[in-house]
Coordinates of N, CA, C and O in Angstrom, one line a residue:
M246 N 0.8 -1.2 0.0 CA 0.0 0.0 0.0 C 0.9 1.2 0.0 O 1.9 1.3 0.7
N247 N 0.5 2.2 -0.8 CA 1.3 3.5 -0.8 C 0.8 4.3 0.3 O -0.3 4.8 0.3
S248 N 1.7 4.6 1.3 CA 1.3 5.3 2.5 C 1.0 6.7 2.2 O 0.2 7.4 3.0
R249 N 1.6 7.3 1.2 CA 1.4 8.7 0.9 C -0.1 9.0 0.5 O -0.7 10.0 0.9
C250 N -0.6 8.2 -0.4 CA -2.0 8.4 -0.9 C -3.0 7.5 -0.2 O -4.2 7.8 -0.3
G251 N -2.6 6.5 0.5 CA -3.5 5.6 1.1 C -4.3 4.7 0.1 O -5.3 4.1 0.4
C252 N -3.7 4.6 -1.1 CA -4.4 3.7 -2.1 C -3.5 2.6 -2.5 O -2.3 2.6 -2.2
E253 N -4.1 1.6 -3.0 CA -3.4 0.4 -3.5 C -2.6 0.7 -4.8 O -3.1 1.5 -5.6
P254 N -1.5 0.1 -5.0 CA -0.7 0.3 -6.2 C -1.5 -0.4 -7.4 O -2.1 -1.4 -7.2
I255 N -1.4 0.2 -8.6 CA -2.1 -0.3 -9.8 C -1.6 -1.7 -10.1 O -2.4 -2.5 -10.6
E256 N -0.4 -2.0 -9.9 CA 0.1 -3.3 -10.2 C -0.6 -4.5 -9.6 O -0.7 -5.6 -10.1
L257 N -1.3 -4.2 -8.4 CA -2.0 -5.2 -7.7 C -3.5 -5.3 -8.1 O -4.2 -6.2 -7.6
T258 N -3.9 -4.4 -9.0 CA -5.3 -4.5 -9.4 C -5.5 -5.9 -10.0 O -4.8 -6.3 -10.9
V259 N -6.6 -6.5 -9.6 CA -7.0 -7.9 -10.1 C -8.1 -7.7 -11.1 O -9.1 -7.1 -10.8
F260 N -8.0 -8.4 -12.2 CA -9.1 -8.4 -13.3 C -9.5 -9.8 -13.4 O -8.8 -10.8 -13.2
E261 N -10.8 -10.0 -13.8 CA -11.3 -11.2 -14.3 C -11.6 -11.0 -15.8 O -12.2 -9.9 -16.1
D262 N -11.2 -11.9 -16.7 CA -11.5 -11.7 -18.1 C -12.8 -12.4 -18.6 O -13.5 -12.9 -17.8
H263 N -13.0 -12.3 -19.8 CA -14.2 -12.8 -20.5 C -14.3 -14.3 -20.3 O -15.4 -14.9 -20.6
E264 N -13.3 -15.0 -19.9 CA -13.3 -16.5 -19.7 C -13.4 -16.8 -18.2 O -13.3 -18.0 -17.8
G265 N -13.4 -15.8 -17.3 CA -13.3 -16.0 -15.9 C -11.9 -16.2 -15.3 O -11.8 -16.5 -14.2
E266 N -10.9 -16.0 -16.2 CA -9.5 -16.1 -15.7 C -9.1 -14.8 -15.0 O -9.4 -13.7 -15.4
L267 N -8.4 -15.0 -13.9 CA -7.9 -13.9 -13.1 C -6.5 -13.5 -13.6 O -5.6 -14.3 -13.9
V268 N -6.2 -12.2 -13.6 CA -4.9 -11.7 -14.0 C -4.7 -10.3 -13.4 O -5.7 -9.5 -13.2
T269 N -3.5 -10.0 -12.9 CA -3.3 -8.7 -12.3 C -2.8 -7.7 -13.4 O -2.5 -8.1 -14.5
F270 N -2.9 -6.5 -13.0 CA -2.5 -5.4 -13.9 C -1.0 -5.7 -14.3 O -0.7 -5.6 -15.5
K271 N -0.2 -6.0 -13.4 CA 1.2 -6.2 -13.6 C 1.4 -7.4 -14.6 O 2.2 -7.3 -15.5
E272 N 0.7 -8.5 -14.4 CA 0.8 -9.6 -15.3 C 0.4 -9.3 -16.7 O 1.0 -9.8 -17.7
F273 N -0.7 -8.6 -16.9 CA -1.2 -8.3 -18.3 C -0.6 -7.1 -18.9 O -0.3 -7.2 -20.1
F274 N -0.3 -6.1 -18.2 CA 0.1 -4.8 -18.8 C 1.6 -4.5 -18.8 O 2.0 -3.4 -19.1
R275 N 2.4 -5.5 -18.3 CA 3.8 -5.3 -18.3 C 4.4 -6.2 -19.3 O 4.0 -7.3 -19.5
G276 N 5.5 -5.7 -20.0 CA 6.2 -6.5 -20.9 C 6.0 -6.2 -22.4 O 6.8 -6.4 -23.2
Q277 N 4.8 -5.7 -22.7 CA 4.4 -5.3 -24.1 C 3.6 -4.0 -24.0 O 2.8 -3.8 -23.0
P278 N 3.6 -3.2 -25.0 CA 2.7 -2.1 -25.1 C 1.2 -2.6 -25.2 O 1.0 -3.8 -25.7
S279 N 0.3 -1.8 -24.8 CA -1.1 -2.2 -24.8 C -2.0 -1.0 -25.2 O -1.6 0.1 -25.0
I280 N -3.1 -1.4 -25.8 CA -4.1 -0.4 -26.1 C -5.3 -0.8 -25.2 O -5.7 -1.9 -25.1
V281 N -5.8 0.2 -24.4 CA -6.9 0.0 -23.4 C -8.0 1.0 -23.7 O -7.8 2.2 -23.9
V282 N -9.2 0.4 -23.7 CA -10.4 1.3 -23.8 C -11.3 0.9 -22.7 O -11.2 -0.1 -22.0
F283 N -12.2 1.9 -22.3 CA -13.2 1.7 -21.3 C -14.6 1.8 -21.8 O -14.9 2.5 -22.8
F284 N -15.5 1.0 -21.2 CA -16.9 0.9 -21.7 C -17.7 0.3 -20.6 O -17.2 -0.1 -19.5
Y285 N -19.0 0.1 -20.8 CA -19.8 -0.7 -19.9 C -21.0 -1.2 -20.8 O -21.4 -0.5 -21.7
T286 N -21.5 -2.4 -20.5 CA -22.5 -3.0 -21.4 C -23.9 -2.3 -21.3 O -24.7 -2.5 -22.2
R287 N -24.2 -1.6 -20.2 CA -25.5 -1.0 -20.0 C -25.5 0.4 -20.6 O -26.6 1.1 -20.5
C288 N -24.5 0.8 -21.2 CA -24.4 2.2 -21.9 C -25.5 2.3 -22.9 O -25.6 1.4 -23.8
D289 N -26.4 3.3 -22.9 CA -27.5 3.4 -23.8 C -27.2 4.4 -25.0 O -28.1 4.6 -25.8
N290 N -25.9 4.9 -25.1 CA -25.6 5.7 -26.2 C -24.7 4.9 -27.2 O -23.6 4.6 -26.9
P291 N -25.3 4.6 -28.3 CA -24.5 3.7 -29.3 C -23.3 4.4 -29.8 O -22.4 3.7 -30.3
M292 N -23.1 5.7 -29.6 CA -22.0 6.4 -30.1 C -20.9 6.5 -29.0 O -19.8 7.1 -29.2
K293 N -21.1 5.8 -27.9 CA -20.1 5.8 -26.9 C -19.5 4.4 -26.7 O -18.6 4.0 -27.5
C294 N -20.0 3.6 -25.8 CA -19.4 2.3 -25.5 C -19.4 1.3 -26.6 O -18.4 0.7 -26.9
S295 N -20.6 1.1 -27.2 CA -20.7 0.2 -28.3 C -19.7 0.5 -29.4 O -19.0 -0.3 -30.0
L296 N -19.6 1.8 -29.8 CA -18.7 2.3 -30.8 C -17.3 2.1 -30.4 O -16.4 1.7 -31.2
T297 N -17.0 2.4 -29.1 CA -15.6 2.2 -28.6 C -15.1 0.8 -28.7 O -14.0 0.6 -29.2
V298 N -16.0 -0.2 -28.4 CA -15.6 -1.6 -28.4 C -15.5 -2.0 -29.9 O -14.6 -2.8 -30.3
T299 N -16.4 -1.5 -30.7 CA -16.3 -1.8 -32.2 C -15.0 -1.3 -32.8 O -14.3 -1.9 -33.6
K300 N -14.6 -0.1 -32.4 CA -13.4 0.5 -32.8 C -12.2 -0.3 -32.3 O -11.2 -0.4 -33.1
L301 N -12.2 -0.8 -31.1 CA -11.2 -1.6 -30.6 C -11.0 -2.9 -31.5 O -9.9 -3.3 -31.9
A302 N -12.1 -3.5 -31.9 CA -12.1 -4.6 -32.9 C -11.4 -4.2 -34.2 O -10.6 -5.0 -34.7
R303 N -11.7 -3.0 -34.7 CA -11.0 -2.5 -35.9 C -9.5 -2.3 -35.7 O -8.7 -2.6 -36.5
V304 N -9.1 -1.8 -34.5 CA -7.7 -1.7 -34.1 C -7.1 -3.0 -34.1 O -5.9 -3.2 -34.7
Q305 N -7.7 -4.0 -33.6 CA -7.1 -5.4 -33.6 C -6.9 -5.9 -35.0 O -5.9 -6.5 -35.2
K306 N -7.8 -5.6 -35.9 CA -7.7 -6.0 -37.3 C -6.5 -5.3 -37.9 O -5.7 -5.9 -38.7
L307 N -6.3 -4.1 -37.6 CA -5.2 -3.3 -38.1 C -3.8 -3.9 -37.6 O -2.9 -4.0 -38.3
L308 N -3.8 -4.3 -36.3 CA -2.6 -4.9 -35.7 C -2.4 -6.2 -36.4 O -1.2 -6.5 -36.7
E309 N -3.4 -7.0 -36.6 CA -3.2 -8.3 -37.3 C -2.7 -8.1 -38.7 O -1.8 -8.9 -39.1
A310 N -3.2 -7.2 -39.4 CA -2.8 -6.9 -40.8 C -1.3 -6.6 -40.9 O -0.6 -6.8 -41.9
Q311 N -0.8 -6.0 -39.8 CA 0.7 -5.6 -39.8 C 1.5 -6.6 -39.0 O 2.7 -6.4 -38.8
G312 N 0.9 -7.7 -38.7 CA 1.7 -8.8 -38.0 C 2.0 -8.5 -36.5 O 3.0 -9.0 -36.0
L313 N 1.3 -7.6 -35.9 CA 1.6 -7.1 -34.6 C 0.6 -7.6 -33.5 O 0.7 -7.1 -32.3
A314 N -0.3 -8.5 -33.8 CA -1.3 -8.9 -32.9 C -0.7 -9.5 -31.6 O -1.4 -9.5 -30.6
D315 N 0.4 -10.1 -31.7 CA 1.0 -10.8 -30.6 C 2.1 -9.9 -29.9 O 2.7 -10.3 -28.9
Q316 N 2.4 -8.7 -30.5 CA 3.3 -7.8 -29.9 C 2.7 -6.7 -29.1 O 3.4 -6.0 -28.4
I317 N 1.4 -6.4 -29.4 CA 0.7 -5.3 -28.8 C -0.6 -5.9 -28.2 O -1.4 -6.5 -28.9
R318 N -0.8 -5.8 -26.9 CA -2.0 -6.3 -26.3 C -3.1 -5.3 -26.4 O -2.9 -4.1 -26.5
T319 N -4.4 -5.8 -26.3 CA -5.5 -4.9 -26.2 C -6.4 -5.3 -25.1 O -6.5 -6.5 -24.8
A320 N -7.1 -4.4 -24.5 CA -8.0 -4.7 -23.4 C -9.2 -3.7 -23.5 O -9.0 -2.5 -23.7
A321 N -10.4 -4.2 -23.2 CA -11.5 -3.4 -23.0 C -11.9 -3.6 -21.5 O -12.2 -4.8 -21.1
I322 N -11.9 -2.5 -20.7 CA -12.2 -2.7 -19.3 C -13.5 -2.0 -19.0 O -13.7 -0.8 -19.4
T323 N -14.4 -2.7 -18.3 CA -15.7 -2.2 -18.0 C -15.6 -1.2 -16.8 O -14.9 -1.4 -15.9
Y324 N -16.4 -0.1 -16.9 CA -16.7 0.8 -15.8 C -17.6 0.2 -14.8 O -17.7 0.7 -13.7
D325 N -18.2 -0.9 -15.1 CA -19.3 -1.5 -14.3 C -19.0 -3.0 -14.0 O -19.7 -3.9 -14.4
P326 N -18.0 -3.2 -13.2 CA -17.5 -4.6 -12.9 C -18.5 -5.5 -12.2 O -18.5 -6.7 -12.3
A327 N -19.4 -4.9 -11.4 CA -20.3 -5.7 -10.6 C -21.4 -6.3 -11.5 O -21.9 -7.4 -11.3
F328 N -21.7 -5.6 -12.6 CA -22.8 -6.1 -13.5 C -22.2 -6.8 -14.7 O -22.7 -7.8 -15.2
D329 N -21.0 -6.4 -15.2 CA -20.4 -6.9 -16.4 C -19.6 -8.2 -16.1 O -18.3 -8.1 -16.0
L330 N -20.2 -9.3 -15.8 CA -19.6 -10.5 -15.5 C -19.0 -11.2 -16.8 O -19.3 -10.7 -17.9
P331 N -18.1 -12.2 -16.6 CA -17.4 -12.7 -17.8 C -18.3 -13.1 -19.0 O -18.0 -12.8 -20.1
E332 N -19.5 -13.7 -18.7 CA -20.3 -14.1 -19.9 C -20.9 -12.9 -20.6 O -20.9 -12.9 -21.8
R333 N -21.2 -11.9 -19.9 CA -21.7 -10.6 -20.5 C -20.6 -9.9 -21.3 O -20.8 -9.5 -22.4
L334 N -19.4 -9.9 -20.7 CA -18.2 -9.3 -21.4 C -18.0 -10.1 -22.7 O -17.8 -9.4 -23.8
R335 N -18.0 -11.4 -22.6 CA -17.7 -12.2 -23.8 C -18.7 -11.9 -24.9 O -18.4 -11.7 -26.1
G336 N -20.0 -11.9 -24.6 CA -21.1 -11.7 -25.5 C -21.0 -10.3 -26.2 O -21.2 -10.2 -27.4
Y337 N -20.7 -9.3 -25.3 CA -20.6 -8.0 -25.8 C -19.5 -7.8 -26.8 O -19.6 -7.2 -27.9
G338 N -18.3 -8.4 -26.5 CA -17.2 -8.4 -27.4 C -17.4 -9.2 -28.6 O -17.1 -8.7 -29.7
Q339 N -18.0 -10.3 -28.5 CA -18.3 -11.1 -29.7 C -19.2 -10.4 -30.7 O -19.0 -10.4 -31.9
N340 N -20.2 -9.8 -30.1 CA -21.2 -9.1 -31.0 C -20.6 -7.9 -31.7 O -21.2 -7.4 -32.6
R341 N -19.4 -7.4 -31.3 CA -18.8 -6.3 -31.9 C -17.5 -6.7 -32.6 O -16.7 -5.8 -33.0
G342 N -17.2 -8.0 -32.7 CA -16.1 -8.4 -33.5 C -14.8 -8.4 -32.8 O -13.7 -8.5 -33.5
V343 N -14.7 -8.4 -31.5 CA -13.5 -8.3 -30.7 C -12.8 -9.6 -30.7 O -13.4 -10.7 -30.4
R344 N -11.5 -9.6 -31.0 CA -10.7 -10.8 -30.8 C -10.4 -11.0 -29.3 O -10.0 -10.0 -28.6
M345 N -10.6 -12.2 -28.8 CA -10.4 -12.4 -27.4 C -9.6 -13.7 -27.2 O -9.9 -14.8 -27.6
D346 N -8.4 -13.5 -26.6 CA -7.4 -14.5 -26.4 C -6.5 -14.0 -25.3 O -6.8 -13.0 -24.6
A347 N -5.4 -14.7 -25.1 CA -4.5 -14.3 -24.0 C -3.9 -12.9 -24.1 O -3.5 -12.3 -23.1
H348 N -3.8 -12.4 -25.4 CA -3.2 -11.0 -25.6 C -4.3 -10.0 -25.8 O -4.0 -8.8 -25.8
H349 N -5.6 -10.4 -25.9 CA -6.6 -9.5 -26.2 C -7.8 -9.9 -25.3 O -8.4 -10.9 -25.6
R350 N -8.2 -9.0 -24.4 CA -9.1 -9.4 -23.3 C -10.2 -8.4 -23.1 O -9.9 -7.2 -23.2
M351 N -11.3 -8.8 -22.7 CA -12.4 -8.0 -22.1 C -12.2 -8.2 -20.6 O -12.2 -9.4 -20.1
L352 N -12.1 -7.1 -19.8 CA -11.8 -7.3 -18.4 C -12.8 -6.5 -17.5 O -13.3 -5.5 -17.9
R353 N -12.9 -7.0 -16.3 CA -13.5 -6.3 -15.2 C -12.6 -6.4 -14.0 O -12.0 -7.4 -13.7
A354 N -12.5 -5.3 -13.3 CA -11.7 -5.2 -12.1 C -12.4 -5.9 -10.9 O -13.6 -5.5 -10.6
T355 N -11.8 -6.9 -10.3 CA -12.5 -7.5 -9.1 C -11.9 -7.0 -7.8 O -12.5 -7.1 -6.8
D356 N -10.7 -6.4 -7.9 CA -10.1 -5.8 -6.8 C -9.1 -4.7 -7.3 O -8.4 -4.9 -8.3
G357 N -9.2 -3.5 -6.6 CA -8.3 -2.4 -7.0 C -8.9 -1.4 -8.0 O -8.2 -0.7 -8.7
I358 N -10.3 -1.4 -8.0 CA -10.9 -0.5 -8.9 C -10.5 1.0 -8.7 O -10.4 1.8 -9.6
N359 N -10.3 1.4 -7.4 CA -9.9 2.8 -7.1 C -8.6 3.1 -7.7 O -8.3 4.2 -8.2
A360 N -7.6 2.1 -7.6 CA -6.3 2.3 -8.2 C -6.4 2.5 -9.7 O -5.7 3.3 -10.3
L361 N -7.3 1.7 -10.3 CA -7.5 1.7 -11.7 C -8.0 3.1 -12.1 O -7.5 3.8 -13.1
R362 N -9.1 3.6 -11.4 CA -9.6 4.9 -11.7 C -8.6 6.0 -11.6 O -8.5 6.9 -12.4
S363 N -7.8 5.9 -10.5 CA -6.8 6.9 -10.3 C -5.7 6.9 -11.3 O -5.2 7.9 -11.8
H364 N -5.2 5.7 -11.7 CA -4.1 5.5 -12.7 C -4.5 6.1 -14.0 O -3.7 6.8 -14.6
F365 N -5.7 5.9 -14.5 CA -6.1 6.4 -15.7 C -6.8 7.7 -15.6 O -7.2 8.3 -16.7
K366 N -7.1 8.2 -14.4 CA -7.8 9.5 -14.2 C -9.1 9.4 -15.0 O -9.4 10.3 -15.8
L367 N -9.8 8.4 -14.8 CA -11.0 8.1 -15.6 C -12.1 9.2 -15.4 O -12.4 9.6 -14.3
G368 N -12.7 9.6 -16.5 CA -13.7 10.6 -16.5 C -15.1 9.9 -16.4 O -15.8 9.8 -17.4
V369 N -15.4 9.3 -15.3 CA -16.7 8.6 -15.1 C -17.3 9.0 -13.8 O -16.6 9.2 -12.8
N370 N -18.6 9.2 -13.8 CA -19.3 9.5 -12.6 C -20.4 8.4 -12.3 O -20.9 7.9 -13.3
F371 N -20.7 8.2 -11.1 CA -21.6 7.2 -10.7 C -22.7 7.8 -9.8 O -22.5 8.8 -9.1
I372 N -23.9 7.3 -9.9 CA -25.0 7.5 -9.0 C -25.2 6.2 -8.2 O -25.6 5.2 -8.9
E373 N -24.8 6.2 -7.0 CA -24.6 4.9 -6.2 C -23.7 4.0 -7.0 O -22.6 4.4 -7.3
S374 N -24.2 2.8 -7.5 CA -23.3 1.9 -8.2 C -23.5 2.0 -9.7 O -22.8 1.3 -10.5
L375 N -24.3 2.9 -10.2 CA -24.6 3.0 -11.7 C -23.8 4.1 -12.3 O -23.8 5.2 -11.8
V376 N -23.3 3.8 -13.5 CA -22.6 4.9 -14.3 C -23.7 5.8 -14.7 O -24.7 5.4 -15.3
N377 N -23.5 7.1 -14.5 CA -24.4 8.1 -15.1 C -23.8 9.0 -16.2 O -24.5 9.5 -17.0
R378 N -22.5 9.2 -16.2 CA -21.8 9.9 -17.2 C -20.4 9.4 -17.3 O -19.8 9.0 -16.4
H379 N -19.9 9.4 -18.6 CA -18.5 9.0 -18.8 C -18.0 9.6 -20.1 O -18.7 10.0 -21.0
R380 N -16.7 9.7 -20.2 CA -16.0 10.1 -21.4 C -15.7 8.9 -22.3 O -15.9 7.8 -21.9
I381 N -15.3 9.2 -23.5 CA -14.8 8.2 -24.4 C -13.3 8.2 -24.1 O -12.6 9.2 -24.3
E382 N -12.8 7.0 -23.7 CA -11.4 6.9 -23.3 C -10.7 5.8 -23.9 O -11.1 4.6 -23.8
A383 N -9.6 6.0 -24.6 CA -8.7 5.0 -25.1 C -7.3 5.4 -24.7 O -6.9 6.6 -24.8
Y384 N -6.5 4.5 -24.3 CA -5.1 4.7 -23.8 C -4.1 3.8 -24.5 O -4.4 2.6 -24.8
I385 N -2.9 4.3 -24.6 CA -1.8 3.4 -25.0 C -0.9 3.4 -23.8 O -0.5 4.4 -23.3
L386 N -0.5 2.2 -23.4 CA 0.4 1.9 -22.3 C 1.7 1.4 -22.9 O 1.7 0.6 -23.8
D387 N 2.8 1.9 -22.3 CA 4.1 1.4 -22.7 C 4.3 0.0 -22.0 O 3.4 -0.5 -21.3
S388 N 5.5 -0.6 -22.2 CA 5.7 -1.9 -21.7 C 5.8 -2.0 -20.2 O 5.9 -3.1 -19.6
E389 N 5.8 -0.9 -19.5 CA 5.8 -0.8 -18.1 C 4.5 -0.6 -17.5 O 4.3 -0.5 -16.3
G390 N 3.5 -0.4 -18.4 CA 2.1 -0.2 -17.9 C 1.8 1.3 -17.7 O 0.8 1.7 -17.1
R391 N 2.7 2.2 -18.1 CA 2.6 3.6 -17.9 C 1.8 4.2 -19.1 O 2.0 3.7 -20.2
I392 N 1.0 5.2 -18.9 CA 0.3 5.8 -20.0 C 1.2 6.6 -20.9 O 1.9 7.5 -20.5
A393 N 1.3 6.2 -22.2 CA 2.2 6.8 -23.2 C 1.4 7.8 -24.0 O 1.9 8.8 -24.5
A394 N 0.1 7.6 -24.2 CA -0.8 8.5 -24.9 C -2.2 8.2 -24.5 O -2.6 7.1 -24.1
S395 N -3.1 9.2 -24.7 CA -4.5 9.0 -24.4 C -5.3 9.7 -25.5 O -4.9 10.7 -26.1
F396 N -6.5 9.1 -25.8 CA -7.4 9.6 -26.8 C -8.7 9.7 -26.1 O -9.3 8.7 -25.7
E397 N -9.2 11.0 -25.8 CA -10.4 11.2 -25.0 C -11.5 11.9 -25.8 O -12.2 12.7 -25.3
R398 N -11.6 11.6 -27.1 CA -12.6 12.2 -27.9 C -13.5 11.1 -28.5 O -13.1 9.9 -28.6
I399 N -14.7 11.5 -28.8 CA -15.7 10.5 -29.3 C -15.2 9.9 -30.7 O -15.5 8.8 -31.0
H400 N -14.4 10.7 -31.4 CA -14.0 10.2 -32.8 C -12.5 9.9 -32.9 O -11.9 10.4 -33.8
W401 N -12.0 9.2 -31.9 CA -10.6 8.9 -32.0 C -10.4 7.9 -33.2 O -11.3 7.1 -33.6
D402 N -9.3 8.1 -33.9 CA -9.1 7.4 -35.2 C -8.3 6.1 -34.9 O -7.2 6.2 -34.3
E403 N -8.8 5.0 -35.4 CA -8.2 3.7 -35.2 C -6.7 3.7 -35.7 O -5.8 3.2 -35.0
Q404 N -6.5 4.2 -36.9 CA -5.2 4.1 -37.5 C -4.2 5.0 -36.7 O -3.0 4.6 -36.5
Q405 N -4.7 6.1 -36.2 CA -3.8 7.0 -35.4 C -3.4 6.3 -34.1 O -2.3 6.4 -33.7
V406 N -4.3 5.6 -33.5 CA -4.0 4.8 -32.3 C -3.0 3.7 -32.6 O -2.0 3.6 -31.9
V407 N -3.2 3.0 -33.7 CA -2.2 2.0 -34.1 C -0.8 2.6 -34.4 O 0.2 2.1 -33.9
T408 N -0.8 3.6 -35.1 CA 0.5 4.3 -35.5 C 1.2 4.7 -34.2 O 2.4 4.5 -34.1
R409 N 0.5 5.3 -33.3 CA 1.1 5.8 -32.0 C 1.6 4.6 -31.2 O 2.7 4.6 -30.6
T410 N 0.9 3.5 -31.2 CA 1.3 2.3 -30.4 C 2.5 1.7 -31.0 O 3.4 1.2 -30.3
I411 N 2.6 1.7 -32.3 CA 3.8 1.1 -33.0 C 5.0 2.0 -32.6 O 6.1 1.4 -32.4
E412 N 4.8 3.3 -32.5 CA 5.9 4.2 -32.0 C 6.4 3.8 -30.6 O 7.6 3.7 -30.3
V413 N 5.4 3.5 -29.8 CA 5.7 3.1 -28.4 C 6.4 1.7 -28.4 O 7.4 1.5 -27.7
L414 N 6.0 0.8 -29.3 CA 6.7 -0.5 -29.4 C 8.1 -0.3 -29.8 O 9.0 -1.0 -29.3
K415 N 8.4 0.6 -30.8 CA 9.7 0.8 -31.3 C 10.6 1.5 -30.2 O 11.8 1.2 -30.1
E416 N 10.0 2.3 -29.4 CA 10.7 3.0 -28.3 C 11.2 2.0 -27.3 O 12.3 2.1 -26.8
K417 N 10.4 0.9 -27.1 CA 10.8 -0.2 -26.2 C 12.1 -0.8 -26.7 O 13.0 -1.2 -26.0
A418 N 12.2 -1.1 -28.0 CA 13.3 -1.7 -28.6 C 14.5 -0.8 -28.6 O 15.6 -1.1 -28.3

């Protein structure tokens, strides 16, 4: 625990993926650059969460076309981990064409959600446990799990995200 802020370190955040497998932030987001988006399945604005996850699927296809699908990880992390259980995550991703495997996951934080919100400075508000407002958020993490770039607009460009992530990959080398 970080005594200065009283919060848990991001590395210890525990996720459950679309298959029910547990993985920590450190295990998944260290060692390779990653592209991370945030969403939740109950979002009623098709231009926000549904589009964000669809765009992530397009990013994955761009990575595959360049032979980088195993060198750059992708993750869609729900704002609503209590509701978005593995089966719901899997169905939501499948319906939007998301590749889901060991390098590309749909995730929900089961422990460390406050560290996650703090690390990404998430633009999300809740009324009790329900999301009531949120930004469109996509991030590129370097191989240490640090934020290298962020895209916080509704119309972030898939190719621009891939291009910037490839730059981060080359910086690692």
